[in-house]
mmCIF file of C-alpha atoms and ligand atoms in Angstrom:
data_model
loop_
_atom_site.group_PDB
_atom_site.id
_atom_site.type_symbol
_atom_site.label_atom_id
_atom_site.label_comp_id
_atom_site.label_asym_id
_atom_site.label_seq_id
_atom_site.Cartn_x
_atom_site.Cartn_y
_atom_site.Cartn_z
ATOM 1 C CA UNK S 1 -80.937 43.033 22.240
ATOM 2 C CA UNK S 2 -79.403 40.939 19.393
ATOM 3 C CA UNK S 3 -75.015 40.213 19.603
ATOM 4 C CA UNK S 4 -73.745 40.621 16.180
ATOM 5 C CA UNK S 5 -72.180 37.904 14.171
ATOM 6 C CA UNK S 6 -69.865 37.697 11.622
ATOM 7 C CA UNK S 7 -69.240 34.856 9.479
ATOM 8 C CA UNK S 8 -66.175 34.402 7.293
ATOM 9 C CA UNK S 9 -67.172 32.292 4.041
ATOM 10 C CA UNK S 10 -63.672 31.257 2.829
ATOM 11 C CA UNK S 11 -65.230 28.878 -0.236
ATOM 12 C CA UNK S 12 -62.810 26.584 -2.263
ATOM 13 C CA UNK S 13 -59.562 28.517 -0.988
ATOM 14 C CA UNK S 14 -56.994 28.296 1.577
ATOM 15 C CA UNK S 15 -53.890 26.199 1.978
ATOM 16 C CA UNK S 16 -52.262 24.604 5.112
ATOM 17 C CA UNK S 17 -49.811 27.263 4.755
ATOM 18 C CA UNK S 18 -52.351 30.254 3.965
ATOM 19 C CA UNK S 19 -55.258 29.181 6.553
ATOM 20 C CA UNK S 20 -52.388 29.000 9.542
ATOM 21 C CA UNK S 21 -51.451 32.455 9.178
ATOM 22 C CA UNK S 22 -54.525 33.899 8.638
ATOM 23 C CA UNK S 23 -55.946 31.703 11.698
ATOM 24 C CA UNK S 24 -53.200 32.845 13.699
ATOM 25 C CA UNK S 25 -53.658 37.040 12.756
ATOM 26 C CA UNK S 26 -57.175 36.300 13.252
ATOM 27 C CA UNK S 27 -56.913 34.464 16.896
ATOM 28 C CA UNK S 28 -55.007 37.878 17.796
ATOM 29 C CA UNK S 29 -56.746 40.421 16.287
ATOM 30 C CA UNK S 30 -60.705 39.406 17.991
ATOM 31 C CA UNK S 31 -59.570 38.135 21.175
ATOM 32 C CA UNK S 32 -60.588 41.112 22.876
ATOM 33 C CA UNK S 33 -63.700 41.683 20.901
ATOM 34 C CA UNK S 34 -66.454 40.175 23.474
ATOM 35 C CA UNK S 35 -69.317 42.012 22.304
ATOM 36 C CA UNK S 36 -70.128 40.379 19.702
ATOM 37 C CA UNK S 37 -69.344 36.341 18.205
ATOM 38 C CA UNK S 38 -67.030 35.216 15.075
ATOM 39 C CA UNK S 39 -66.839 32.347 12.913
ATOM 40 C CA UNK S 40 -65.306 30.793 10.022
ATOM 41 C CA UNK S 41 -66.503 28.579 7.624
ATOM 42 C CA UNK S 42 -63.392 26.802 5.969
ATOM 43 C CA UNK S 43 -63.535 24.110 3.450
ATOM 44 C CA UNK S 44 -63.980 20.158 4.743
ATOM 45 C CA UNK S 45 -60.742 19.298 4.279
ATOM 46 C CA UNK S 46 -58.926 21.965 6.278
ATOM 47 C CA UNK S 47 -61.894 21.435 9.126
ATOM 48 C CA UNK S 48 -59.727 19.292 11.373
ATOM 49 C CA UNK S 49 -56.288 22.203 11.478
ATOM 50 C CA UNK S 50 -59.713 25.032 11.614
ATOM 51 C CA UNK S 51 -59.970 22.977 15.100
ATOM 52 C CA UNK S 52 -56.735 22.485 16.457
ATOM 53 C CA UNK S 53 -55.955 26.158 15.826
ATOM 54 C CA UNK S 54 -59.342 27.765 16.835
ATOM 55 C CA UNK S 55 -60.436 25.565 19.788
ATOM 56 C CA UNK S 56 -60.001 27.374 23.346
ATOM 57 C CA UNK S 57 -60.248 30.688 21.362
ATOM 58 C CA UNK S 58 -63.338 33.072 20.910
ATOM 59 C CA UNK S 59 -63.816 32.056 16.925
ATOM 60 C CA UNK S 60 -66.351 29.323 16.467
ATOM 61 C CA UNK S 61 -65.744 27.648 13.082
ATOM 62 C CA UNK S 62 -68.308 25.893 10.588
ATOM 63 C CA UNK S 63 -68.795 24.260 7.227
ATOM 64 C CA UNK S 64 -70.375 25.037 4.222
ATOM 65 C CA UNK S 65 -72.527 22.593 3.385
ATOM 66 C CA UNK S 66 -73.553 19.093 4.729
ATOM 67 C CA UNK S 67 -75.555 16.061 3.213
ATOM 68 C CA UNK S 68 -79.060 15.674 4.732
ATOM 69 C CA UNK S 69 -78.466 11.715 5.232
ATOM 70 C CA UNK S 70 -76.160 9.979 7.566
ATOM 71 C CA UNK S 71 -73.580 7.087 6.719
ATOM 72 C CA UNK S 72 -74.779 5.537 3.050
ATOM 73 C CA UNK S 73 -73.449 4.732 -0.386
ATOM 74 C CA UNK S 74 -73.516 8.711 -1.290
ATOM 75 C CA UNK S 75 -69.628 9.227 -2.917
ATOM 76 C CA UNK S 76 -68.071 12.790 -2.116
ATOM 77 C CA UNK S 77 -70.761 13.621 0.467
ATOM 78 C CA UNK S 78 -70.216 14.519 4.118
ATOM 79 C CA UNK S 79 -72.716 13.826 6.350
ATOM 80 C CA UNK S 80 -74.046 15.891 9.713
ATOM 81 C CA UNK S 81 -72.093 13.729 12.540
ATOM 82 C CA UNK S 82 -68.349 14.042 10.495
ATOM 83 C CA UNK S 83 -68.584 17.548 11.044
ATOM 84 C CA UNK S 84 -69.463 17.433 14.531
ATOM 85 C CA UNK S 85 -66.680 15.134 15.092
ATOM 86 C CA UNK S 86 -64.683 18.400 14.080
ATOM 87 C CA UNK S 87 -66.521 20.438 16.358
ATOM 88 C CA UNK S 88 -68.573 22.634 13.709
ATOM 89 C CA UNK S 89 -71.052 24.518 15.287
ATOM 90 C CA UNK S 90 -72.216 26.039 12.221
ATOM 91 C CA UNK S 91 -72.718 25.051 8.486
ATOM 92 C CA UNK S 92 -73.869 27.293 5.810
ATOM 93 C CA UNK S 93 -77.201 26.117 3.765
ATOM 94 C CA UNK S 94 -78.239 27.110 0.566
ATOM 95 C CA UNK S 95 -75.942 29.220 -0.415
ATOM 96 C CA UNK S 96 -76.305 30.735 -3.868
ATOM 97 C CA UNK S 97 -73.319 29.509 -5.014
ATOM 98 C CA UNK S 98 -74.676 25.940 -4.531
ATOM 99 C CA UNK S 99 -78.418 26.869 -5.678
ATOM 100 C CA UNK S 100 -76.441 28.148 -9.259
ATOM 101 C CA UNK S 101 -74.081 25.787 -9.643
ATOM 102 C CA UNK S 102 -74.815 22.830 -8.199
ATOM 103 C CA UNK S 103 -78.869 22.287 -8.504
ATOM 104 C CA UNK S 104 -79.722 22.675 -4.904
ATOM 105 C CA UNK S 105 -83.275 23.713 -4.871
ATOM 106 C CA UNK S 106 -85.711 24.902 -1.585
ATOM 107 C CA UNK S 107 -86.589 20.936 -1.287
ATOM 108 C CA UNK S 108 -82.899 20.249 -1.067
ATOM 109 C CA UNK S 109 -81.446 23.049 1.359
ATOM 110 C CA UNK S 110 -84.755 22.556 3.581
ATOM 111 C CA UNK S 111 -83.723 18.712 4.503
ATOM 112 C CA UNK S 112 -80.015 19.766 4.633
ATOM 113 C CA UNK S 113 -81.415 22.250 7.093
ATOM 114 C CA UNK S 114 -82.865 20.032 9.212
ATOM 115 C CA UNK S 115 -79.823 17.572 9.002
ATOM 116 C CA UNK S 116 -77.795 19.591 10.724
ATOM 117 C CA UNK S 117 -80.430 21.193 13.508
ATOM 118 C CA UNK S 118 -80.785 17.272 13.946
ATOM 119 C CA UNK S 119 -76.708 16.922 14.591
ATOM 120 C CA UNK S 120 -76.543 19.797 16.590
ATOM 121 C CA UNK S 121 -75.041 22.114 14.591
ATOM 122 C CA UNK S 122 -76.528 25.697 13.898
ATOM 123 C CA UNK S 123 -77.969 26.468 10.111
ATOM 124 C CA UNK S 124 -76.735 29.423 8.548
ATOM 125 C CA UNK S 125 -79.858 29.660 5.903
ATOM 126 C CA UNK S 126 -79.011 31.585 2.907
ATOM 127 C CA UNK S 127 -81.576 33.954 1.009
ATOM 128 C CA UNK S 128 -82.015 36.100 -2.031
ATOM 129 C CA UNK S 129 -82.581 37.641 -5.151
ATOM 130 C CA UNK S 130 -80.591 38.033 -8.473
ATOM 131 C CA UNK S 131 -80.178 41.378 -10.524
ATOM 132 C CA UNK S 132 -82.896 40.499 -12.590
ATOM 133 C CA UNK S 133 -85.486 39.179 -10.036
ATOM 134 C CA UNK S 134 -85.041 42.815 -8.335
ATOM 135 C CA UNK S 135 -85.275 44.551 -11.473
ATOM 136 C CA UNK S 136 -88.530 42.650 -11.628
ATOM 137 C CA UNK S 137 -89.492 43.598 -8.212
ATOM 138 C CA UNK S 138 -89.810 40.152 -7.314
ATOM 139 C CA UNK S 139 -87.282 40.516 -4.986
ATOM 140 C CA UNK S 140 -89.960 39.939 -1.894
ATOM 141 C CA UNK S 141 -91.467 37.190 -3.557
ATOM 142 C CA UNK S 142 -88.307 35.184 -3.863
ATOM 143 C CA UNK S 143 -86.560 35.916 -0.492
ATOM 144 C CA UNK S 144 -90.328 35.172 0.591
ATOM 145 C CA UNK S 145 -90.670 32.117 -0.909
ATOM 146 C CA UNK S 146 -87.403 31.126 0.214
ATOM 147 C CA UNK S 147 -87.696 31.761 3.743
ATOM 148 C CA UNK S 148 -91.574 30.026 3.404
ATOM 149 C CA UNK S 149 -89.943 27.124 2.478
ATOM 150 C CA UNK S 150 -88.548 26.710 5.868
ATOM 151 C CA UNK S 151 -91.391 28.558 8.050
ATOM 152 C CA UNK S 152 -94.355 26.355 6.004
ATOM 153 C CA UNK S 153 -92.700 22.616 6.472
ATOM 154 C CA UNK S 154 -91.154 22.603 9.804
ATOM 155 C CA UNK S 155 -92.879 25.982 11.369
ATOM 156 C CA UNK S 156 -91.335 28.894 13.014
ATOM 157 C CA UNK S 157 -89.611 27.961 16.120
ATOM 158 C CA UNK S 158 -86.891 26.064 13.982
ATOM 159 C CA UNK S 159 -85.468 29.606 13.686
ATOM 160 C CA UNK S 160 -84.750 29.868 17.507
ATOM 161 C CA UNK S 161 -81.606 27.471 16.365
ATOM 162 C CA UNK S 162 -80.768 29.050 13.396
ATOM 163 C CA UNK S 163 -79.009 32.237 11.445
ATOM 164 C CA UNK S 164 -80.539 33.679 8.204
ATOM 165 C CA UNK S 165 -78.319 35.449 5.718
ATOM 166 C CA UNK S 166 -79.954 37.852 3.098
ATOM 167 C CA UNK S 167 -77.381 37.544 0.309
ATOM 168 C CA UNK S 168 -78.564 39.305 -3.024
ATOM 169 C CA UNK S 169 -76.687 37.569 -5.747
ATOM 170 C CA UNK S 170 -76.038 40.808 -7.503
ATOM 171 C CA UNK S 171 -74.049 41.682 -4.545
ATOM 172 C CA UNK S 172 -72.113 38.444 -4.123
ATOM 173 C CA UNK S 173 -68.357 38.388 -5.833
ATOM 174 C CA UNK S 174 -69.731 42.076 -7.302
ATOM 175 C CA UNK S 175 -68.286 45.049 -5.742
ATOM 176 C CA UNK S 176 -71.650 46.137 -5.235
ATOM 177 C CA UNK S 177 -72.537 46.012 -2.099
ATOM 178 C CA UNK S 178 -76.297 46.768 -1.157
ATOM 179 C CA UNK S 179 -76.624 50.260 0.703
ATOM 180 C CA UNK S 180 -77.497 50.016 4.035
ATOM 181 C CA UNK S 181 -80.713 51.181 3.293
ATOM 182 C CA UNK S 182 -81.594 48.159 0.634
ATOM 183 C CA UNK S 183 -80.104 45.663 2.943
ATOM 184 C CA UNK S 184 -82.281 47.519 6.148
ATOM 185 C CA UNK S 185 -85.485 47.046 3.629
ATOM 186 C CA UNK S 186 -85.274 43.846 3.154
ATOM 187 C CA UNK S 187 -84.306 42.381 6.560
ATOM 188 C CA UNK S 188 -87.287 44.197 7.982
ATOM 189 C CA UNK S 189 -89.580 42.307 5.366
ATOM 190 C CA UNK S 190 -87.643 39.206 6.561
ATOM 191 C CA UNK S 191 -88.493 39.657 10.359
ATOM 192 C CA UNK S 192 -91.975 40.738 9.733
ATOM 193 C CA UNK S 193 -92.757 37.896 7.871
ATOM 194 C CA UNK S 194 -91.522 35.788 10.623
ATOM 195 C CA UNK S 195 -93.055 38.182 13.077
ATOM 196 C CA UNK S 196 -97.063 37.092 11.836
ATOM 197 C CA UNK S 197 -96.334 33.475 12.794
ATOM 198 C CA UNK S 198 -94.454 34.465 16.560
ATOM 199 C CA UNK S 199 -92.759 37.407 17.554
ATOM 200 C CA UNK S 200 -90.763 36.157 19.646
ATOM 201 C CA UNK S 201 -89.039 34.153 16.960
ATOM 202 C CA UNK S 202 -88.862 37.314 14.732
ATOM 203 C CA UNK S 203 -87.617 39.578 17.466
ATOM 204 C CA UNK S 204 -84.255 36.628 18.521
ATOM 205 C CA UNK S 205 -83.080 35.571 14.817
ATOM 206 C CA UNK S 206 -80.341 36.950 13.819
ATOM 207 C CA UNK S 207 -80.290 38.121 10.181
ATOM 208 C CA UNK S 208 -76.723 38.414 8.664
ATOM 209 C CA UNK S 209 -75.898 40.515 5.608
ATOM 210 C CA UNK S 210 -74.222 39.137 2.715
ATOM 211 C CA UNK S 211 -72.352 40.578 -0.365
ATOM 212 C CA UNK S 212 -69.745 42.776 -1.457
ATOM 213 C CA UNK S 213 -69.306 43.766 2.907
ATOM 214 C CA UNK S 214 -65.620 45.695 3.346
ATOM 215 C CA UNK S 215 -63.613 46.869 6.235
ATOM 216 C CA UNK S 216 -65.168 50.281 4.488
ATOM 217 C CA UNK S 217 -68.723 49.725 4.797
ATOM 218 C CA UNK S 218 -69.597 47.108 7.231
ATOM 219 C CA UNK S 219 -70.305 49.640 9.870
ATOM 220 C CA UNK S 220 -72.904 51.307 8.188
ATOM 221 C CA UNK S 221 -74.459 48.097 7.352
ATOM 222 C CA UNK S 222 -74.473 46.618 10.609
ATOM 223 C CA UNK S 223 -75.934 49.847 12.364
ATOM 224 C CA UNK S 224 -79.291 48.961 10.728
ATOM 225 C CA UNK S 225 -81.595 48.007 13.403
ATOM 226 C CA UNK S 226 -82.665 44.400 11.461
ATOM 227 C CA UNK S 227 -78.641 43.938 10.095
ATOM 228 C CA UNK S 228 -77.195 41.675 12.836
ATOM 229 C CA UNK S 229 -73.864 41.067 11.267
ATOM 230 C CA UNK S 230 -72.136 39.771 7.990
ATOM 231 C CA UNK S 231 -71.841 36.337 6.077
ATOM 232 C CA UNK S 232 -68.343 37.406 4.497
ATOM 233 C CA UNK S 233 -66.514 36.623 1.518
ATOM 234 C CA UNK S 234 -63.304 37.838 0.061
ATOM 235 C CA UNK S 235 -63.068 40.275 2.792
ATOM 236 C CA UNK S 236 -62.429 36.793 5.230
ATOM 237 C CA UNK S 237 -59.416 35.634 3.476
ATOM 238 C CA UNK S 238 -57.482 38.812 4.702
ATOM 239 C CA UNK S 239 -56.964 39.685 8.537
ATOM 240 C CA UNK S 240 -56.696 43.183 7.535
ATOM 241 C CA UNK S 241 -59.956 43.070 5.798
ATOM 242 C CA UNK S 242 -61.367 40.775 8.042
ATOM 243 C CA UNK S 243 -60.320 41.913 11.324
ATOM 244 C CA UNK S 244 -61.993 45.460 11.148
ATOM 245 C CA UNK S 245 -64.843 44.006 10.018
ATOM 246 C CA UNK S 246 -64.963 41.770 13.494
ATOM 247 C CA UNK S 247 -64.165 45.870 15.179
ATOM 248 C CA UNK S 248 -67.331 46.942 13.364
ATOM 249 C CA UNK S 249 -69.410 44.168 14.681
ATOM 250 C CA UNK S 250 -68.366 44.375 18.328
ATOM 251 C CA UNK S 251 -68.975 48.551 18.103
ATOM 252 C CA UNK S 252 -72.109 48.589 17.059
ATOM 253 C CA UNK S 253 -73.256 45.856 19.537
ATOM 254 C CA UNK S 254 -72.206 47.946 22.071
ATOM 255 C CA UNK S 255 -73.856 51.503 20.546
ATOM 256 C CA UNK S 256 -77.107 49.020 20.566
ATOM 257 C CA UNK S 257 -76.937 47.988 24.249
ATOM 258 C CA UNK S 258 -76.182 51.884 24.838
ATOM 259 C CA UNK S 259 -78.797 52.803 22.871
ATOM 260 C CA UNK S 260 -81.299 50.633 24.620
ATOM 261 C CA UNK S 261 -79.971 51.274 28.456
ATOM 262 C CA UNK S 262 -80.225 55.463 27.346
HETATM 263 P P1 13P D 301 -68.279 38.609 -1.142
HETATM 264 O O1 13P D 301 -68.192 38.917 0.239
HETATM 265 O O2 13P D 301 -67.318 38.104 -1.495
HETATM 266 O O3 13P D 301 -69.100 39.257 -2.198
HETATM 267 O O4 13P D 301 -69.210 37.157 -0.698
HETATM 268 C C1 13P D 301 -70.349 37.388 -0.422
HETATM 269 C C2 13P D 301 -70.303 35.642 0.313
HETATM 270 O O5 13P D 301 -71.139 34.947 -0.797
HETATM 271 C C3 13P D 301 -70.384 35.284 1.444
HETATM 272 O O6 13P D 301 -71.614 34.016 1.706
#
């Protein structure tokens, strides 16, 4: 039985005042939701503030990227051990915005993935196809290639300490979420592909869905058997949107448990 996980990706948003109000509301709103896991990924300058406010709560925090090497002459880069200093337990790797706007590739994402694990941080590894790729029926080819960029290099067992996220590019920031059935189909594909290497790893790895998740559509997505939670962009910036998504995760974890027992 996999616990649901909800991750807020703030992207390049926030300020000290806005974050304080948001985090205080989140702390109060998810305090009693014991059945799932919650994470906020803040921009680097706010990791200290995030740590100060979230430590001792049931919300973990993380960053949105890291550099694959340690200290060095790399202007503007942030090393894994620096994230550890601020208590980060998670880091997003290979987000489609990093791939498209900052020229990240399967190779650089794989290197960052390994560097995160080396520092004891759980990578949240993003995969997904563009609208054109979906229209050309290339979804499995693209997502399979991105997944293989990890499995071929490092073997399936690296996924024991990782989270995967399926984020179709056409759904990110678009108000056009994948339907639960569309997302489930790709999540099944991902899990089966991992199972070809190791069934146990496939059964345990959490695969999140991301792309226009809202308070309204979260529960329908999270009820699908291979969707283990969400990676949330815009709706993570407002407590009144994010808390119901966390509640949907909590409720669907409980429903899954009840179905197992019945
Ligand atoms: P939206 O939820 O704003 O579509 O963004 C999704 C995303 O990119 C999360 O990483």
